[in-house]
N, C-alpha and C. Protein backbone atom coordinates (compact mmCIF):
# COMPACT_ATOMS: atom_id res chain seq x y z
N UNK A 1 113.88 102.54 100.70
CA UNK A 1 112.36 102.77 101.19
C UNK A 1 112.01 104.13 101.96
N UNK A 2 113.40 104.45 102.58
CA UNK A 2 113.69 105.68 103.20
C UNK A 2 113.73 107.17 102.19
N UNK A 3 113.96 106.59 101.21
CA UNK A 3 114.03 107.88 100.06
C UNK A 3 112.82 108.37 99.92
N UNK A 4 112.00 106.94 99.07
CA UNK A 4 110.46 107.18 98.78
C UNK A 4 109.40 107.69 99.70
N UNK A 5 110.05 107.48 101.35
CA UNK A 5 109.40 108.21 102.82
C UNK A 5 109.25 109.65 102.37
N UNK A 6 110.59 110.09 102.09
CA UNK A 6 111.16 111.49 102.05
C UNK A 6 110.11 112.12 101.08
N UNK A 7 109.97 111.81 99.83
CA UNK A 7 109.42 112.50 99.03
C UNK A 7 108.18 112.72 99.26
N UNK A 8 107.53 111.37 99.40
CA UNK A 8 106.00 110.98 99.04
C UNK A 8 105.92 111.89 100.54
N UNK A 9 106.22 111.69 101.65
CA UNK A 9 106.36 112.60 103.19
C UNK A 9 106.02 114.18 102.75
N UNK A 10 106.68 114.72 101.95
CA UNK A 10 107.28 116.36 101.23
C UNK A 10 105.91 116.23 100.86
N UNK A 11 105.50 115.38 99.74
CA UNK A 11 104.21 115.79 98.39
C UNK A 11 103.50 115.78 99.50
N UNK A 12 102.82 114.87 100.50
CA UNK A 12 101.72 114.77 101.04
C UNK A 12 101.74 115.82 102.35
N UNK A 13 102.96 116.65 102.74
CA UNK A 13 102.94 117.96 103.46
C UNK A 13 102.49 118.95 102.40
N UNK A 14 103.29 118.90 101.53
CA UNK A 14 102.82 120.30 100.52
C UNK A 14 101.33 120.16 99.83
N UNK A 15 100.85 118.58 100.41
CA UNK A 15 99.17 118.69 99.29
C UNK A 15 98.12 119.11 100.43
N UNK A 16 99.07 119.12 101.78
CA UNK A 16 97.74 120.28 102.79
C UNK A 16 98.08 121.47 102.38
N UNK A 17 98.73 122.07 101.78
CA UNK A 17 98.82 123.28 101.50
C UNK A 17 98.72 124.10 100.18
N UNK A 18 99.32 123.34 99.19
CA UNK A 18 99.34 123.86 98.03
C UNK A 18 98.28 122.72 97.12
N UNK A 19 97.67 122.80 95.51
CA UNK A 19 97.02 121.58 95.06
C UNK A 19 98.13 120.83 95.00
N UNK A 20 97.97 119.87 94.22
CA UNK A 20 98.47 118.98 93.79
C UNK A 20 99.06 118.68 92.70
N UNK A 21 98.62 119.93 92.09
CA UNK A 21 98.82 120.44 90.38
C UNK A 21 99.92 121.74 90.83
N UNK A 22 100.70 121.69 92.00
CA UNK A 22 101.08 122.86 91.85
C UNK A 22 102.22 122.03 91.68
N UNK A 23 103.61 123.15 90.95
CA UNK A 23 104.93 122.72 90.70
C UNK A 23 105.65 121.96 91.67
N UNK A 24 105.53 122.37 93.01
CA UNK A 24 106.54 122.24 94.16
C UNK A 24 105.67 120.24 94.53
N UNK A 25 104.85 120.25 94.67
CA UNK A 25 103.85 118.95 94.86
C UNK A 25 104.21 118.28 93.27
N UNK A 26 104.26 118.92 92.81
CA UNK A 26 104.33 117.82 91.08
C UNK A 26 106.13 117.15 91.19
N UNK A 27 106.77 117.94 91.71
CA UNK A 27 108.39 117.97 91.74
C UNK A 27 108.38 116.48 93.08
N UNK A 28 107.99 116.78 93.98
CA UNK A 28 107.95 115.92 95.00
C UNK A 28 107.54 114.49 94.61
N UNK A 29 106.10 114.47 93.83
CA UNK A 29 105.71 113.49 93.37
C UNK A 29 106.31 113.22 91.94
N UNK A 30 106.79 113.65 91.23
CA UNK A 30 107.83 112.76 90.36
C UNK A 30 109.09 111.79 91.08
N UNK A 31 109.35 112.85 92.02
CA UNK A 31 111.19 112.57 92.51
C UNK A 31 110.65 110.76 92.91
N UNK A 32 109.03 110.75 93.99
CA UNK A 32 109.12 109.82 94.52
C UNK A 32 108.56 108.17 93.33
N UNK A 33 107.87 109.25 92.21
CA UNK A 33 107.54 108.50 91.24
C UNK A 33 108.64 107.73 90.65
N UNK A 34 109.52 108.29 90.35
CA UNK A 34 110.46 107.77 89.56
C UNK A 34 111.84 106.33 90.72
N UNK A 35 111.69 106.88 92.06
CA UNK A 35 112.07 105.73 92.90
C UNK A 35 111.15 104.47 93.00
N UNK A 36 110.10 104.54 93.08
CA UNK A 36 108.85 103.76 93.04
C UNK A 36 109.36 103.33 91.62
N UNK A 37 108.95 103.51 90.41
CA UNK A 37 109.40 103.02 89.30
C UNK A 37 110.94 101.99 88.94
N UNK A 38 111.91 102.61 89.81
CA UNK A 38 113.07 102.08 89.78
C UNK A 38 112.55 100.68 90.86
N UNK A 39 112.38 101.06 91.56
CA UNK A 39 112.01 99.39 92.31
C UNK A 39 111.29 98.66 91.68
N UNK A 40 110.63 99.05 90.81
CA UNK A 40 109.37 97.78 90.42
C UNK A 40 110.45 97.52 89.22
N UNK A 41 111.06 98.17 88.41
CA UNK A 41 112.21 97.61 87.35
C UNK A 41 113.06 96.98 87.74
N UNK A 42 113.70 96.92 88.73
CA UNK A 42 114.89 96.19 89.63
C UNK A 42 114.51 95.21 90.40
N UNK A 43 112.90 94.91 90.69
CA UNK A 43 112.82 94.27 91.84
C UNK A 43 111.57 93.24 91.42
N UNK A 44 111.15 91.60 92.03
CA UNK A 44 110.30 90.94 91.93
C UNK A 44 109.22 91.38 92.14
N UNK A 45 108.94 92.90 92.59
CA UNK A 45 107.71 93.06 93.65
C UNK A 45 106.97 93.33 92.45
N UNK A 46 106.04 93.08 92.90
CA UNK A 46 104.50 94.26 92.14
C UNK A 46 103.69 94.80 92.95
N UNK A 47 104.30 95.14 94.04
CA UNK A 47 103.81 95.99 95.22
C UNK A 47 104.63 96.82 96.27
N UNK A 48 104.76 97.60 96.59
CA UNK A 48 105.25 98.45 97.70
C UNK A 48 104.17 98.53 99.16
N UNK A 49 104.48 98.18 100.15
CA UNK A 49 103.57 98.10 101.01
C UNK A 49 104.15 98.66 102.00
N UNK A 50 103.63 100.04 102.64
CA UNK A 50 103.96 100.76 103.90
C UNK A 50 102.83 100.26 105.04
N UNK A 51 103.27 99.82 105.80
CA UNK A 51 102.36 99.02 106.69
C UNK A 51 102.97 99.44 108.43
N UNK A 52 101.74 99.65 109.02
CA UNK A 52 101.95 100.38 110.48
C UNK A 52 101.77 99.40 111.24
N UNK A 53 102.49 98.90 112.15
CA UNK A 53 102.59 97.93 113.37
C UNK A 53 102.61 98.91 114.22
N UNK A 54 101.82 99.17 114.82
CA UNK A 54 101.72 100.37 116.45
C UNK A 54 102.80 101.17 116.01
N UNK A 55 103.23 101.46 116.49
CA UNK A 55 103.97 102.52 116.36
C UNK A 55 105.51 102.65 114.99
N UNK A 56 105.85 101.07 114.85
CA UNK A 56 106.56 100.41 114.24
C UNK A 56 106.11 100.85 112.62
N UNK A 57 106.81 101.84 111.53
CA UNK A 57 106.48 101.28 110.15
C UNK A 57 107.38 100.99 109.69
N UNK A 58 106.67 99.91 108.71
CA UNK A 58 107.46 98.79 107.74
C UNK A 58 107.47 99.01 106.00
N UNK A 59 108.52 98.56 105.02
CA UNK A 59 108.30 98.65 103.51
C UNK A 59 108.37 97.45 103.76
N UNK A 60 107.39 96.94 102.81
CA UNK A 60 107.57 95.25 102.22
C UNK A 60 108.25 94.65 103.66
N UNK A 61 107.74 94.84 104.71
CA UNK A 61 108.03 94.05 105.93
C UNK A 61 109.41 94.70 106.33
N UNK A 62 110.23 95.20 105.92
CA UNK A 62 111.20 95.98 106.60
C UNK A 62 111.30 97.03 107.11
N UNK A 63 111.35 97.33 108.58
CA UNK A 63 111.35 98.08 109.23
C UNK A 63 112.29 99.44 108.75
N UNK A 64 111.49 100.80 108.74
CA UNK A 64 112.30 102.19 108.00
C UNK A 64 111.60 102.82 109.22
N UNK A 65 111.46 102.49 110.48
CA UNK A 65 111.64 103.79 111.10
C UNK A 65 110.07 103.92 112.18
N UNK A 66 109.99 104.45 113.36
CA UNK A 66 108.97 104.78 114.22
C UNK A 66 108.18 105.95 113.40
N UNK A 67 107.14 105.99 113.72
CA UNK A 67 105.76 106.85 112.55
C UNK A 67 106.25 108.22 113.19
N UNK A 68 106.64 108.42 114.29
CA UNK A 68 106.67 109.64 115.14
C UNK A 68 108.17 110.50 114.53
N UNK A 69 109.02 110.02 113.85
CA UNK A 69 110.00 110.34 113.39
C UNK A 69 110.24 110.58 112.09
N UNK A 70 108.02 109.89 111.34
CA UNK A 70 108.29 110.83 109.78
C UNK A 70 107.72 111.68 110.04
N UNK A 71 107.95 112.35 108.55
CA UNK A 71 107.84 113.87 108.13
C UNK A 71 106.25 113.92 108.99
N UNK A 72 106.10 115.17 108.43
CA UNK A 72 104.27 115.75 108.89
C UNK A 72 103.21 114.64 107.66
N UNK A 73 103.41 114.42 106.64
CA UNK A 73 102.96 114.06 105.60
C UNK A 73 102.54 112.56 105.79
N UNK A 74 103.58 111.89 106.05
CA UNK A 74 103.38 110.70 106.75
C UNK A 74 102.42 110.51 107.54
N UNK A 75 102.81 110.96 108.89
CA UNK A 75 102.53 111.10 110.15
C UNK A 75 100.31 111.26 109.90
N UNK A 76 100.16 112.10 109.01
CA UNK A 76 99.30 112.56 108.80
C UNK A 76 98.60 111.43 108.02
N UNK A 77 99.02 111.17 107.29
CA UNK A 77 98.37 110.03 106.01
C UNK A 77 97.68 108.71 106.73
N UNK A 78 98.61 107.97 108.06
CA UNK A 78 98.25 107.01 109.02
C UNK A 78 97.33 107.22 110.12
N UNK A 79 97.58 108.93 110.22
CA UNK A 79 97.05 108.97 112.14
C UNK A 79 95.61 109.52 111.75
N UNK A 80 95.99 110.97 110.51
CA UNK A 80 94.32 111.60 110.54
C UNK A 80 93.52 110.78 109.57
N UNK A 81 94.33 110.04 108.71
CA UNK A 81 92.53 109.28 108.09
C UNK A 81 92.88 107.68 108.64
N UNK A 82 93.44 107.58 109.74
CA UNK A 82 93.62 105.99 110.30
C UNK A 82 93.55 104.71 109.50
N UNK A 83 95.13 104.73 108.38
CA UNK A 83 95.39 103.78 107.80
C UNK A 83 96.34 103.08 108.73
N UNK A 84 95.84 101.68 107.91
CA UNK A 84 97.31 100.79 108.83
C UNK A 84 98.25 100.42 107.66
N UNK A 85 98.07 100.48 106.22
CA UNK A 85 98.73 100.45 105.07
C UNK A 85 98.55 100.80 103.69
N UNK A 86 99.37 100.92 103.59
CA UNK A 86 99.17 101.96 101.59
C UNK A 86 100.60 101.13 101.08
N UNK A 87 99.27 100.57 99.91
CA UNK A 87 99.78 99.90 98.71
C UNK A 87 100.18 100.67 97.37
N UNK A 88 101.25 100.55 96.81
CA UNK A 88 101.73 101.05 95.44
C UNK A 88 101.93 99.97 95.09
N UNK A 89 100.97 99.88 93.72
CA UNK A 89 101.30 98.80 92.68
C UNK A 89 101.81 99.20 91.74
N UNK A 90 102.46 97.98 91.05
CA UNK A 90 103.04 98.05 90.00
C UNK A 90 102.78 98.72 88.96
N UNK A 91 103.15 99.47 88.40
CA UNK A 91 102.35 100.16 86.78
C UNK A 91 102.31 101.91 87.17
N UNK A 92 102.08 102.15 88.35
CA UNK A 92 101.78 103.30 88.99
C UNK A 92 102.26 104.79 88.19
N UNK A 93 101.57 105.79 87.97
CA UNK A 93 101.29 107.29 87.08
C UNK A 93 101.26 108.02 88.05
N UNK A 94 102.08 109.32 87.95
CA UNK A 94 101.83 110.90 88.24
C UNK A 94 100.35 110.44 88.76
N UNK A 95 99.54 110.68 88.06
CA UNK A 95 98.34 111.01 87.86
C UNK A 95 97.53 110.28 89.19
N UNK A 96 98.09 109.25 89.33
CA UNK A 96 97.51 107.82 90.69
C UNK A 96 98.16 108.81 91.86
N UNK A 97 99.54 108.75 91.81
CA UNK A 97 99.68 110.00 93.25
C UNK A 97 99.35 111.57 93.49
N UNK A 98 98.97 111.72 92.35
CA UNK A 98 98.40 112.90 92.83
C UNK A 98 97.21 113.24 92.88
N UNK A 99 96.38 112.79 91.97
CA UNK A 99 95.12 112.12 92.73
C UNK A 99 95.00 111.88 94.30
N UNK A 100 95.65 110.50 94.83
CA UNK A 100 96.17 110.44 95.99
C UNK A 100 96.50 111.44 97.03
N UNK A 101 96.76 112.63 96.67
CA UNK A 101 97.28 114.22 97.28
C UNK A 101 95.67 114.13 97.63
N UNK A 102 95.29 114.68 96.96
CA UNK A 102 93.59 114.87 96.57
C UNK A 102 92.60 114.75 97.80
N UNK A 103 93.42 113.47 99.11
CA UNK A 103 92.88 112.92 99.72
C UNK A 103 93.04 113.90 101.19
N UNK A 104 94.46 114.88 101.02
CA UNK A 104 94.56 115.90 101.75
C UNK A 104 93.80 116.65 101.96
N UNK A 105 93.22 116.92 100.57
CA UNK A 105 92.28 118.55 100.36
C UNK A 105 90.79 118.37 100.76
N UNK A 106 90.54 117.00 101.07
CA UNK A 106 89.31 116.73 101.24
C UNK A 106 88.46 117.25 102.71
N UNK A 107 87.20 117.62 102.42
CA UNK A 107 86.79 118.11 103.99
C UNK A 107 85.92 116.61 104.49
N UNK A 108 86.63 116.17 105.10
CA UNK A 108 85.80 114.80 105.10
C UNK A 108 85.44 115.25 107.41
N UNK A 109 84.21 115.33 106.77
CA UNK A 109 83.40 115.72 107.98
C UNK A 109 83.78 114.35 109.57
N UNK A 110 83.25 113.23 109.38
CA UNK A 110 82.97 112.01 109.54
C UNK A 110 84.20 111.04 109.33
N UNK A 111 85.62 111.44 109.48
CA UNK A 111 86.52 110.27 109.43
C UNK A 111 86.09 108.86 109.86
N UNK A 112 85.60 108.33 110.86
CA UNK A 112 84.91 107.37 111.30
C UNK A 112 84.52 106.41 109.95
N UNK A 113 83.71 107.31 109.10
CA UNK A 113 82.55 106.81 108.39
C UNK A 113 83.14 107.04 106.90
N UNK A 114 84.23 107.38 106.55
CA UNK A 114 84.74 107.38 105.30
C UNK A 114 85.58 105.98 105.21
N UNK A 115 85.32 105.38 103.61
CA UNK A 115 85.16 104.83 103.11
C UNK A 115 86.30 104.91 102.28
N UNK A 116 87.71 104.61 102.67
CA UNK A 116 88.72 105.19 101.45
C UNK A 116 88.72 103.90 100.51
N UNK A 117 87.76 102.38 100.24
CA UNK A 117 88.27 101.92 98.99
C UNK A 117 86.74 102.75 98.25
N UNK A 118 86.20 102.94 98.27
CA UNK A 118 85.22 103.82 97.85
C UNK A 118 85.95 105.69 96.98
N UNK A 119 86.39 105.66 98.15
CA UNK A 119 86.90 107.27 97.54
C UNK A 119 88.14 106.80 96.69
N UNK A 120 89.03 106.45 96.46
CA UNK A 120 90.06 105.88 95.56
C UNK A 120 89.45 105.21 94.14
N UNK A 121 88.28 104.33 94.27
CA UNK A 121 87.40 104.29 93.13
C UNK A 121 86.62 105.28 92.46
N UNK A 122 86.23 106.17 93.45
CA UNK A 122 85.43 107.64 92.45
C UNK A 122 86.29 108.07 92.20
N UNK A 123 88.00 108.45 92.30
CA UNK A 123 89.06 109.82 91.94
C UNK A 123 89.64 108.16 90.79
N UNK A 124 89.25 107.20 90.56
CA UNK A 124 90.14 106.60 89.10
C UNK A 124 91.25 106.04 89.42
N UNK A 125 91.65 105.86 91.02
CA UNK A 125 92.62 105.28 91.21
C UNK A 125 93.34 103.88 91.43
N UNK A 126 93.79 103.64 90.63
CA UNK A 126 93.77 102.18 90.36
C UNK A 126 95.63 101.42 90.98
N UNK A 127 96.19 102.17 91.44
CA UNK A 127 97.63 101.69 91.50
C UNK A 127 98.01 101.92 92.57
N UNK A 128 96.69 102.56 93.73
CA UNK A 128 97.33 102.50 95.24
C UNK A 128 95.88 102.14 95.96
N UNK A 129 96.37 101.51 96.87
CA UNK A 129 95.42 100.95 97.57
C UNK A 129 95.83 101.40 99.27
N UNK A 130 94.51 101.17 100.08
CA UNK A 130 95.03 101.45 101.09
C UNK A 130 93.66 101.31 102.55
N UNK A 131 94.39 100.58 103.77
CA UNK A 131 93.85 99.77 104.82
C UNK A 131 93.37 100.98 106.02
N UNK A 132 92.15 100.62 106.06
CA UNK A 132 91.84 101.35 107.42
C UNK A 132 92.49 100.31 108.42
N UNK A 133 92.94 101.10 109.56
CA UNK A 133 93.37 100.26 110.80
C UNK A 133 92.22 100.21 111.55
N UNK A 134 92.18 99.26 112.31
CA UNK A 134 91.22 98.99 113.44
C UNK A 134 91.47 97.58 114.53
N UNK A 135 91.07 98.22 115.74
CA UNK A 135 91.75 97.32 116.65
C UNK A 135 90.60 96.55 117.50
N UNK A 136 90.55 95.20 117.63
CA UNK A 136 89.97 94.02 118.14
C UNK A 136 89.95 93.91 120.11
N UNK A 137 89.17 94.61 120.38
CA UNK A 137 89.12 94.17 122.07
C UNK A 137 87.98 92.34 122.09
N UNK A 138 88.99 91.86 122.95
CA UNK A 138 87.61 90.88 123.32
C UNK A 138 87.12 90.77 124.60
N UNK A 139 86.49 90.57 124.52
CA UNK A 139 85.57 90.34 126.36
C UNK A 139 85.53 89.27 126.63
N UNK A 140 85.83 88.95 127.97
CA UNK A 140 86.06 87.63 128.42
C UNK A 140 84.52 87.14 128.66
N UNK A 141 84.20 85.75 127.82
CA UNK A 141 83.12 85.40 128.23
C UNK A 141 82.26 85.65 127.46
N UNK A 142 82.97 86.60 126.04
CA UNK A 142 81.54 87.40 125.41
C UNK A 142 81.67 86.26 123.97
N UNK A 143 80.28 86.50 123.23
CA UNK A 143 80.15 85.81 122.01
C UNK A 143 80.26 87.05 121.43
N UNK A 144 80.31 88.50 121.11
CA UNK A 144 80.69 89.54 120.39
C UNK A 144 82.38 90.00 120.14
N UNK A 145 83.12 90.16 119.00
CA UNK A 145 83.85 90.73 118.88
C UNK A 145 83.72 92.51 118.18
N UNK A 146 84.57 93.31 119.78
CA UNK A 146 84.19 94.71 119.60
C UNK A 146 85.62 94.95 118.88
N UNK A 147 84.99 95.88 117.44
CA UNK A 147 86.23 96.56 116.84
C UNK A 147 85.97 97.93 117.28
N UNK A 148 87.24 98.48 117.59
CA UNK A 148 88.02 99.32 117.79
C UNK A 148 87.78 100.46 116.71
N UNK A 149 87.59 101.34 116.42
CA UNK A 149 88.14 102.51 115.10
C UNK A 149 89.06 103.55 115.77
N UNK A 150 90.56 103.76 115.39
CA UNK A 150 90.88 104.45 116.21
C UNK A 150 92.34 105.01 115.33
N UNK A 151 93.11 105.81 116.24
CA UNK A 151 94.12 106.44 115.33
C UNK A 151 95.23 104.88 114.86
N UNK A 152 96.19 105.23 113.91
CA UNK A 152 96.70 103.65 113.76
C UNK A 152 97.86 103.67 114.95
N UNK A 153 98.07 104.82 115.57
CA UNK A 153 98.62 104.78 116.39
C UNK A 153 98.60 104.10 117.92
N UNK A 154 97.34 103.72 117.76
CA UNK A 154 96.93 103.42 119.23
C UNK A 154 95.60 103.35 119.74
N UNK A 155 94.82 102.98 118.71
CA UNK A 155 93.29 103.27 119.24
C UNK A 155 92.57 104.16 119.58
N UNK A 156 91.56 103.62 120.49
CA UNK A 156 90.50 104.88 120.97
C UNK A 156 89.66 105.93 120.46
N UNK A 157 88.88 104.98 119.42
CA UNK A 157 88.00 106.05 118.88
C UNK A 157 86.83 104.77 119.61
N UNK A 158 85.27 104.84 118.50
CA UNK A 158 84.09 104.03 118.82
C UNK A 158 84.00 102.83 118.67
N UNK A 159 83.67 102.01 119.69
CA UNK A 159 83.32 100.49 119.57
C UNK A 159 82.37 100.02 118.31
N UNK A 160 82.66 99.30 117.99
CA UNK A 160 81.44 99.28 116.77
C UNK A 160 81.45 97.10 116.77
N UNK A 161 79.82 96.86 117.12
CA UNK A 161 79.82 95.00 117.32
C UNK A 161 79.82 94.97 116.10
N UNK A 162 80.71 93.35 115.86
CA UNK A 162 80.78 93.18 114.56
C UNK A 162 80.16 91.18 114.80
N UNK A 163 79.52 90.66 114.26
CA UNK A 163 79.61 89.38 114.40
C UNK A 163 80.82 88.34 112.62
N UNK A 164 81.39 89.50 112.10
CA UNK A 164 82.09 88.89 110.99
C UNK A 164 83.71 89.04 112.01
N UNK A 165 83.69 87.54 112.09
CA UNK A 165 84.78 87.28 112.93
C UNK A 165 85.97 85.73 111.55
N UNK A 166 85.85 86.47 110.28
CA UNK A 166 86.77 85.99 109.68
C UNK A 166 87.93 86.28 109.68
N UNK A 167 89.03 85.25 109.50
CA UNK A 167 90.19 85.19 109.56
C UNK A 167 91.35 86.25 108.67
N UNK A 168 90.34 86.98 107.95
CA UNK A 168 91.12 88.03 106.57
C UNK A 168 90.33 89.01 106.97
N UNK A 169 89.89 89.12 107.79
CA UNK A 169 89.53 91.03 108.29
C UNK A 169 90.28 91.47 109.20
N UNK A 170 91.44 91.70 108.86
CA UNK A 170 92.87 92.78 108.98
C UNK A 170 92.69 92.84 111.01
N UNK A 171 91.78 92.01 111.53
CA UNK A 171 91.63 92.60 113.01
C UNK A 171 92.82 91.81 113.45
N UNK A 172 93.35 92.66 114.95
CA UNK A 172 94.55 91.63 115.57
C UNK A 172 94.06 91.81 117.05
N UNK A 173 94.44 90.88 117.61
CA UNK A 173 94.17 90.98 119.51
C UNK A 173 94.83 91.81 119.89
N UNK A 174 94.64 92.67 121.26
CA UNK A 174 95.69 93.48 121.84
C UNK A 174 96.74 92.75 122.19
N UNK A 175 97.92 93.10 122.14
CA UNK A 175 99.08 92.55 122.25
C UNK A 175 99.88 91.82 121.06
N UNK A 176 99.09 91.79 119.96
CA UNK A 176 99.62 91.08 118.43
C UNK A 176 100.72 91.82 118.21
């Protein structure tokens, strides 16, 4: 798990400087793909989930380190794009990873309005999913839930009022 983080982090950091087609980026992506493929071939998992729980980074539920200990590429992925989790699905190919690296080259003016699912669909990336982080602030004696979008490592963004109170909306109450 830590090796995959190292290779992906390196590729993501390099993608901020070079194009995803650059040999240096492709080499790091190739090494990450080899490890992902090996895990999928030797394991019963159909997906590998990199998940942020406050400052703790987990891979398929196993703690691998704190976010601040990770390379700049991994930190940027979670903090700059406000991701809560990134999932790599069995069958992933180099083109999926290379296409995902294009995210770092996007000129996204308003990241709070950016919809990663739409972007992945437009890029035809089918073996990677990303979930955006948001936090819920419950007001005492209030009927509305206030969703706070913000940095994956602690919030601090805009407040959005939502009447969607479904159990599967990924929201978390403070202290969870």
